[in-house]
Coordinates of C-alpha atoms in Angstrom, one line a residue:
Chain A
M1 CA 0.0 0.0 0.0
S2 CA 1.2 3.5 -0.9
V3 CA -0.3 6.8 -1.8
D4 CA 0.2 6.1 -5.5
S5 CA -2.8 5.5 -7.7
V6 CA -3.7 2.0 -8.9
F7 CA -2.6 3.2 -12.4
V8 CA 0.9 3.9 -11.1
H9 CA 0.8 0.5 -9.3
K10 CA 0.1 -1.1 -12.7
M11 CA 2.9 0.6 -14.4
W12 CA 5.4 -0.2 -11.6
N13 CA 4.3 -3.8 -11.6
D14 CA 4.3 -4.2 -15.4
H15 CA 7.5 -2.4 -16.1
E16 CA 9.7 -3.2 -13.2
L17 CA 8.4 -5.6 -10.5
S18 CA 7.4 -8.2 -13.1
K19 CA 11.1 -8.3 -14.1
M20 CA 12.0 -9.2 -10.5
V21 CA 9.2 -11.6 -9.8
E22 CA 7.8 -13.9 -12.5
G23 CA 4.2 -13.2 -13.1
G24 CA 4.4 -9.9 -11.2
V25 CA 3.3 -9.0 -7.7
P26 CA 1.2 -11.9 -6.4
F27 CA -0.8 -9.9 -3.8
P28 CA -3.0 -6.8 -4.2
M29 CA -1.2 -3.4 -4.4
L30 CA -3.4 -1.0 -2.4
S31 CA -3.8 2.7 -3.1
D32 CA -4.2 5.1 -0.2
G33 CA -4.3 8.5 -1.9
G34 CA -4.6 11.2 0.8
G35 CA -3.2 8.9 3.4
K36 CA -6.4 8.3 5.4
V37 CA -5.6 4.6 6.0
G38 CA -1.9 5.4 6.7
T39 CA -2.9 8.0 9.2
A40 CA -5.1 5.5 11.1
Y41 CA -2.1 3.1 11.2
G42 CA 0.3 5.8 12.3
V43 CA 2.5 5.6 9.2
Y44 CA 1.5 8.6 7.1
D45 CA 4.0 11.5 7.1
E46 CA 1.8 14.5 6.5
Q47 CA 4.7 16.8 5.7
A48 CA 6.1 14.5 3.0
G49 CA 2.7 13.3 1.9
V50 CA 3.8 9.7 1.8
E51 CA 3.7 6.6 4.0
N52 CA 6.7 5.3 5.9
R53 CA 7.8 1.7 5.6
G54 CA 5.3 -0.1 7.8
R55 CA 4.4 -3.8 8.2
F56 CA 1.5 -5.0 10.2
I57 CA 0.7 -8.6 11.1
I58 CA -3.1 -9.0 11.5
D59 CA -4.5 -12.3 12.8
P60 CA -7.6 -14.1 11.6
D61 CA -9.8 -12.3 14.1
G62 CA -8.6 -8.9 12.8
I63 CA -6.3 -8.2 15.7
I64 CA -2.9 -6.5 15.2
Q65 CA -0.3 -8.9 16.6
G66 CA 2.8 -7.0 15.6
Y67 CA 4.1 -4.1 13.6
E68 CA 7.3 -2.5 12.4
V69 CA 7.7 1.0 11.0
L70 CA 11.0 2.3 9.4
T71 CA 11.9 5.5 7.8
P72 CA 12.2 5.3 4.0
P73 CA 16.0 4.5 3.4
V74 CA 16.1 1.2 5.1
G75 CA 14.2 -1.8 3.8
R76 CA 12.5 -4.6 5.6
H77 CA 13.6 -8.2 6.1
V78 CA 10.8 -10.4 4.7
A79 CA 12.1 -13.6 6.4
E80 CA 11.7 -12.0 9.8
T81 CA 8.1 -11.1 9.0
L82 CA 7.4 -14.7 8.0
R83 CA 9.1 -16.0 11.1
Q84 CA 6.9 -13.8 13.3
I85 CA 3.8 -14.9 11.5
Q86 CA 4.8 -18.6 12.0
A87 CA 5.4 -17.9 15.7
F88 CA 2.1 -16.2 16.1
Q89 CA 0.4 -19.1 14.3
L90 CA 2.1 -21.6 16.7
V91 CA 1.0 -19.7 19.7
R92 CA -2.5 -19.4 18.4
E93 CA -2.7 -23.2 17.6
S94 CA -1.5 -24.0 21.1
K95 CA -4.2 -21.7 22.5
G96 CA -1.6 -19.7 24.3
S97 CA -0.1 -22.7 26.2
E98 CA 3.2 -22.3 24.3
A99 CA 5.4 -19.2 23.8
T100 CA 8.3 -18.7 21.4
P101 CA 11.5 -17.4 23.1
S102 CA 13.9 -14.9 21.5
G103 CA 15.5 -16.4 18.4
W104 CA 12.8 -19.0 17.9
K105 CA 12.5 -20.4 14.4
P106 CA 10.2 -23.3 13.2
G107 CA 11.5 -26.5 14.7
K108 CA 13.2 -24.9 17.6
M109 CA 11.9 -25.4 21.2
T110 CA 9.1 -23.4 22.6
L111 CA 8.5 -22.5 26.2
K112 CA 5.4 -23.6 28.2
P113 CA 4.7 -20.8 30.6
G114 CA 3.7 -22.0 34.1
P115 CA 4.7 -22.0 37.7
E116 CA 7.3 -24.7 37.2
L117 CA 9.1 -22.6 34.6
V118 CA 9.5 -19.5 36.8
G119 CA 13.2 -19.0 37.5
K120 CA 14.1 -22.0 35.3
V121 CA 14.3 -20.5 31.9
W122 CA 18.1 -20.3 32.2
E123 CA 18.2 -24.1 32.2
V124 CA 16.5 -24.6 28.9
W125 CA 17.2 -21.4 27.0
K126 CA 20.8 -20.1 26.3
T127 CA 21.7 -16.6 25.2
D128 CA 23.3 -17.8 22.0
M129 CA 19.9 -19.1 21.0
A130 CA 18.7 -15.5 20.6
S131 CA 20.6 -14.9 17.4
D132 CA 21.5 -18.3 15.9
Chain B
M1 CA -11.2 -10.7 -3.3
A2 CA -13.8 -8.0 -4.2
E3 CA -15.3 -7.6 -7.7
K4 CA -13.4 -6.0 -10.5
S5 CA -13.7 -2.2 -10.5
E6 CA -14.2 -0.3 -13.7
A7 CA -11.3 2.1 -14.5
G8 CA -12.8 5.5 -14.9
C9 CA -11.0 8.8 -15.3
A10 CA -11.4 9.8 -11.6
R11 CA -8.6 8.6 -9.4
P12 CA -10.1 6.0 -7.1
T13 CA -9.7 6.5 -3.4
G14 CA -10.5 4.4 -0.4
G15 CA -10.9 5.2 3.3
L16 CA -11.7 3.9 6.7
V17 CA -14.8 1.8 7.1
G18 CA -17.4 3.6 9.2
E19 CA -16.0 7.1 8.6
P20 CA -18.0 9.8 6.7
D21 CA -17.0 10.1 3.0
Q22 CA -14.8 13.2 3.1
T23 CA -15.2 13.8 -0.6
Q24 CA -18.9 14.7 0.0
E25 CA -18.6 17.0 2.9
R26 CA -15.6 18.3 4.7
E27 CA -15.9 18.4 8.5
V28 CA -15.1 21.5 10.4
P29 CA -11.9 20.8 12.4
Q30 CA -12.6 20.7 16.1
P31 CA -9.5 22.3 17.7
T32 CA -10.6 21.5 21.3
K33 CA -10.8 17.8 20.9
E34 CA -7.9 15.6 19.8
T35 CA -9.3 12.3 18.4
K36 CA -6.4 10.9 16.6
R37 CA -6.7 7.1 16.6
M38 CA -3.7 5.1 17.6
I39 CA -3.1 1.5 16.8
Q40 CA -1.9 -0.9 19.4
V41 CA -0.9 -4.6 19.4
G42 CA -3.5 -6.9 20.8
K43 CA -6.2 -4.4 19.6
A44 CA -8.4 -4.5 16.5
A45 CA -6.9 -3.3 13.2
P46 CA -8.8 -0.3 11.9
D47 CA -11.0 -1.5 9.1
F48 CA -10.6 0.1 5.7
V49 CA -11.4 -0.3 2.0
A50 CA -8.8 0.7 -0.6
P51 CA -8.6 0.5 -4.4
A52 CA -6.1 -2.0 -5.6
Y53 CA -4.3 -3.4 -8.6
H54 CA -4.0 -7.2 -8.6
Q55 CA -2.9 -9.5 -11.4
G56 CA -4.0 -7.2 -14.3
R57 CA -7.2 -6.0 -12.8
F58 CA -8.4 -3.0 -10.9
T59 CA -10.3 -4.1 -7.8
S60 CA -10.7 -3.1 -4.2
V61 CA -9.7 -4.7 -0.9
K62 CA -11.6 -4.4 2.4
L63 CA -9.6 -5.5 5.4
S64 CA -12.6 -7.1 7.2
D65 CA -13.2 -9.4 4.1
Q66 CA -9.9 -11.1 5.0
L67 CA -11.1 -12.2 8.5
G68 CA -10.1 -15.9 8.9
K69 CA -6.8 -15.4 7.2
W70 CA -3.5 -14.0 8.4
V71 CA -2.8 -10.6 6.8
A72 CA 0.6 -8.9 6.3
L73 CA -0.2 -5.2 5.5
C74 CA 2.8 -3.4 4.2
C75 CA 3.2 0.2 3.2
Y76 CA 6.0 2.1 1.6
P77 CA 6.8 5.7 0.5
G78 CA 6.1 5.3 -3.2
D79 CA 6.2 3.3 -6.4
F80 CA 9.5 3.2 -8.2
T81 CA 11.4 3.9 -4.9
F82 CA 14.6 2.0 -4.6
V83 CA 14.5 0.0 -1.4

């Protein structure tokens, strides 16, 4: 989503993005001329008249589970977004009985919050797991 | 996905669902009351409808039509930007 019109979206997709991704952009490219939606999400820069780089994870109930907003010169890391969605999906499927510690990736161990885990996280989770 | 929209000469715009259409009448700003909505994790995402381009068609997307699915909503400064 950007403040560009759907016509500009089409030109960008057809003339540039389709050369990066076969078949073009697979998801809808939304137009927010005037920034009304961006304002509600806190990403619209009124002075510049454009939206900052924002990314919102919205669950199947329409609840915002996470977001990230960056100023224009730095791009996102899509793999991190996917990792977060996978983590939120796991938590949802476990009905909140499991939590994903820092550095969690699919296949890595989760934590089961409860009285017996209090003060014992150090036994199962090591600091190098935060970034490996 | 919503139905295909016709491409007219007017530039299509969207907006928040449940808000008055500002192209019809412009509200007088109320300087005494600050009602800026803030988003928050764990709270409902503001619903909206927006015109969209998707796979060769002009269409429109309403957030609440996506209930039941995970949604990644991304925004960026502009088409043909570099990053």
